[in-house]
Amino acid sequence: MKVYLKRESIERHKTACFVVGAFEGKKPEGLAKIIDKKLNGLVSKLFKDKDFEGKPNQTRLIYTQGKIPAERVLLVGLGKEKEFKIEKLRQASGNSSKAVRDLGLKKFSTALAQIKIKKVSDPRLKHSGASYEVSKAVTEGAILSLYDFTSYRTEKREEIKRVDEIALLVEKEDKEIKKGLDDGVKISEAVYIARDMINHPANTATPTYLSEQAKKIARKSGIKCKVLDRADMERLKMGALLAVARGSDEPPKFIIMEYNGGKKGEKPVLIAGKGLTFDSGGISIKPSEKMEEMKHDMAGGAAAICAIKAAADLKLPVNVVSLIPATENMPSGKADKPGDVVKAMSGKTIEVISTDAEGRMILADALTYGERYKPKAVIDLATLTGACIIALGYHATGLLGNDNDLIEAIKKAGEKSGERVWELPLWEEYEEQNKSDIADVKNVGGRGGGTITAAAFLKKFAGKFKWVHLDIAGTVWEYNGKPYIPKGAVGVGVRLLVEYLKGVGSKQ
Ligand code: BES
Ligand code: ZN
Ligand code: ZN
């Protein structure tokens, strides 16, 4: 898909469809007002008759009948002007793009990057960087909303509707607007790759597949990439990861990616992502209902791979390392069993209470491996606990950590990117629940506070580093479809991490 800037007035711009935003109110303003005049008051009439009121996510198609060069105008609601936020713009861009796609059009133009805002609640829209944020949001909303996973459809492929060109119509072409568009394209590309990896079924997206993808991405984006196999893991004594991998015939992989955009010798940010390509539960097998969803248990790993790709593509001035322990969790005669005690790479012994609590095991060894980088911050992402869905539902990623500044920085990045996080407490008292009678720690802390005890387990392996854990169990998958997130894999975490890494970069 090509997205580009075009400087042209509405009186001259020829297009099959022209997307125009309108705030909620009694009458059209800005561009909508100009179009209203050209169309002899049609837009005003729509407002007056309440056929279109500018409510968020509302769209209305108008045929211009030769009164302007654009064949159609698609009005899209932006909601109340004083409640306006960048996230609303991203959503409006998403909704309008999908509406155009569903009309079967292949090309369209959008004026959403031209919106004029007088009263806003979003502070970013008041300073000079506003045009960057605006064009980035319009670009992201459009591209992300049009994602479609069609790899396995062999029938009626000709019926698949696809947009291949979007013009952002602007009044002036400044550097900020251009950079917003370019960054939006690169970030969306990274999210697309993450979504693809997660949507692919586990018979395609094996640990080997993930490692091959990581290598390919690394080659293209100028990232270093190394993949450890079972023998390397044995040498490193990654006993926790190996215990999980033991039941599967698919060879496990440990993916290491390094991007050095920062100063030489500057400590990196470490990202660790759970790359469990299929979680059957192992011997503590899951119920068969919805087990197919467990192909998405590698989404943390996908985010770690794609966030470092985006950081490299944006040339962020920061050093980043991504670590992805990748394996299946399967039952077999060789699988680890409840009651087994295994020795993690750190030397700590773990009593396996449930083989289904495997995410924390593989991440434990990834965190220990990460110590060699002496990272300035560690962020792990994992579809770790069903309990997180019980606690927060599907609209927030669970966040827990040991450093307030890092926690605040991630929260801020969550608000900015629209990938929101919500903090849960990680008080010492919770650690009691993970005490084992025979080993240093057990991998399940009982019924209460499952997301917290899982994080408390990881905390033991995060050492003394500044660390944040993100539980994406509730945010990994979209069940209904949102304005710019179609049904299926969300690619959650990529935009959040990029936003965070931008902040790190600017401080150097
Ligand atoms: N991958 C699952 C968590 C999960 C569940 C993610 C539902 C997304 C949707 C994880 O490995 C798991 O099975 N966790 C167990 C932990 C329990 C045994 C302590 C769970 O949540 O039930
Ligand atoms: Zn599990
Ligand atoms: Zn799992």
JSON list of N, CA and C and ligand atoms in Angstrom, two decimals, residues 274 276 278-281 286 294 297 329 356-360 383-385, ligand 3:
[
{"chain": "A", "resi": 274, "resn": "LYS", "atom": "N", "xyz": [7.70, -13.55, 25.27]},
{"chain": "A", "resi": 274, "resn": "LYS", "atom": "CA", "xyz": [7.33, -14.98, 25.33]},
{"chain": "A", "resi": 274, "resn": "LYS", "atom": "C", "xyz": [7.01, -15.49, 23.93]},
{"chain": "A", "resi": 276, "resn": "LEU", "atom": "N", "xyz": [5.96, -18.63, 22.86]},
{"chain": "A", "resi": 276, "resn": "LEU", "atom": "CA", "xyz": [5.39, -19.98, 23.00]},
{"chain": "A", "resi": 276, "resn": "LEU", "atom": "C", "xyz": [4.49, -20.21, 21.78]},
{"chain": "A", "resi": 278, "resn": "PHE", "atom": "N", "xyz": [2.88, -22.76, 20.59]},
{"chain": "A", "resi": 278, "resn": "PHE", "atom": "CA", "xyz": [1.57, -23.38, 20.89]},
{"chain": "A", "resi": 278, "resn": "PHE", "atom": "C", "xyz": [1.57, -23.88, 22.33]},
{"chain": "A", "resi": 279, "resn": "ASP", "atom": "N", "xyz": [0.56, -23.43, 23.07]},
{"chain": "A", "resi": 279, "resn": "ASP", "atom": "CA", "xyz": [0.47, -23.79, 24.49]},
{"chain": "A", "resi": 279, "resn": "ASP", "atom": "C", "xyz": [-0.71, -24.75, 24.71]},
{"chain": "A", "resi": 280, "resn": "SER", "atom": "N", "xyz": [-0.39, -26.04, 24.68]},
{"chain": "A", "resi": 280, "resn": "SER", "atom": "CA", "xyz": [-1.45, -27.03, 24.95]},
{"chain": "A", "resi": 280, "resn": "SER", "atom": "C", "xyz": [-1.65, -27.19, 26.46]},
{"chain": "A", "resi": 281, "resn": "GLY", "atom": "N", "xyz": [-0.74, -26.63, 27.21]},
{"chain": "A", "resi": 281, "resn": "GLY", "atom": "CA", "xyz": [-0.74, -26.81, 28.67]},
{"chain": "A", "resi": 281, "resn": "GLY", "atom": "C", "xyz": [0.26, -27.88, 29.09]},
{"chain": "A", "resi": 286, "resn": "LYS", "atom": "N", "xyz": [-4.71, -28.28, 28.79]},
{"chain": "A", "resi": 286, "resn": "LYS", "atom": "CA", "xyz": [-5.84, -27.33, 28.81]},
{"chain": "A", "resi": 286, "resn": "LYS", "atom": "C", "xyz": [-7.10, -28.02, 28.31]},
{"chain": "A", "resi": 294, "resn": "MET", "atom": "N", "xyz": [-4.50, -20.79, 21.54]},
{"chain": "A", "resi": 294, "resn": "MET", "atom": "CA", "xyz": [-3.15, -20.78, 22.11]},
{"chain": "A", "resi": 294, "resn": "MET", "atom": "C", "xyz": [-2.03, -20.74, 21.08]},
{"chain": "A", "resi": 297, "resn": "ASP", "atom": "N", "xyz": [0.17, -17.56, 21.69]},
{"chain": "A", "resi": 297, "resn": "ASP", "atom": "CA", "xyz": [0.97, -17.47, 22.91]},
{"chain": "A", "resi": 297, "resn": "ASP", "atom": "C", "xyz": [2.42, -17.03, 22.64]},
{"chain": "A", "resi": 329, "resn": "ASN", "atom": "N", "xyz": [4.66, -25.97, 23.92]},
{"chain": "A", "resi": 329, "resn": "ASN", "atom": "CA", "xyz": [4.43, -26.63, 25.21]},
{"chain": "A", "resi": 329, "resn": "ASN", "atom": "C", "xyz": [3.48, -27.79, 24.95]},
{"chain": "A", "resi": 356, "resn": "ASP", "atom": "N", "xyz": [1.36, -25.95, 32.74]},
{"chain": "A", "resi": 356, "resn": "ASP", "atom": "CA", "xyz": [0.69, -24.89, 31.96]},
{"chain": "A", "resi": 356, "resn": "ASP", "atom": "C", "xyz": [1.20, -23.50, 32.36]},
{"chain": "A", "resi": 357, "resn": "ALA", "atom": "N", "xyz": [1.92, -23.40, 33.46]},
{"chain": "A", "resi": 357, "resn": "ALA", "atom": "CA", "xyz": [2.51, -22.11, 33.85]},
{"chain": "A", "resi": 357, "resn": "ALA", "atom": "C", "xyz": [3.93, -22.08, 33.26]},
{"chain": "A", "resi": 358, "resn": "GLU", "atom": "N", "xyz": [3.99, -22.22, 31.94]},
{"chain": "A", "resi": 358, "resn": "GLU", "atom": "CA", "xyz": [5.28, -22.40, 31.26]},
{"chain": "A", "resi": 358, "resn": "GLU", "atom": "C", "xyz": [5.90, -21.08, 30.83]},
{"chain": "A", "resi": 359, "resn": "GLY", "atom": "N", "xyz": [5.07, -20.03, 30.66]},
{"chain": "A", "resi": 359, "resn": "GLY", "atom": "CA", "xyz": [5.59, -18.75, 30.17]},
{"chain": "A", "resi": 359, "resn": "GLY", "atom": "C", "xyz": [6.64, -18.18, 31.10]},
{"chain": "A", "resi": 360, "resn": "ARG", "atom": "N", "xyz": [6.34, -18.24, 32.39]},
{"chain": "A", "resi": 360, "resn": "ARG", "atom": "CA", "xyz": [7.27, -17.66, 33.37]},
{"chain": "A", "resi": 360, "resn": "ARG", "atom": "C", "xyz": [8.58, -18.46, 33.41]},
{"chain": "A", "resi": 383, "resn": "THR", "atom": "N", "xyz": [1.84, -13.25, 27.00]},
{"chain": "A", "resi": 383, "resn": "THR", "atom": "CA", "xyz": [0.47, -13.69, 27.23]},
{"chain": "A", "resi": 383, "resn": "THR", "atom": "C", "xyz": [0.58, -14.66, 28.41]},
{"chain": "A", "resi": 384, "resn": "LEU", "atom": "N", "xyz": [0.69, -14.09, 29.62]},
{"chain": "A", "resi": 384, "resn": "LEU", "atom": "CA", "xyz": [1.15, -14.92, 30.73]},
{"chain": "A", "resi": 384, "resn": "LEU", "atom": "C", "xyz": [0.05, -15.58, 31.54]},
{"chain": "A", "resi": 385, "resn": "THR", "atom": "N", "xyz": [-1.03, -14.82, 31.80]},
{"chain": "A", "resi": 385, "resn": "THR", "atom": "CA", "xyz": [-2.05, -15.40, 32.70]},
{"chain": "A", "resi": 385, "resn": "THR", "atom": "C", "xyz": [-3.48, -15.12, 32.25]},
{"chain": "B", "resi": 3, "resn": "ZN", "atom": "ZN", "xyz": [1.23, -19.93, 27.77]}
]
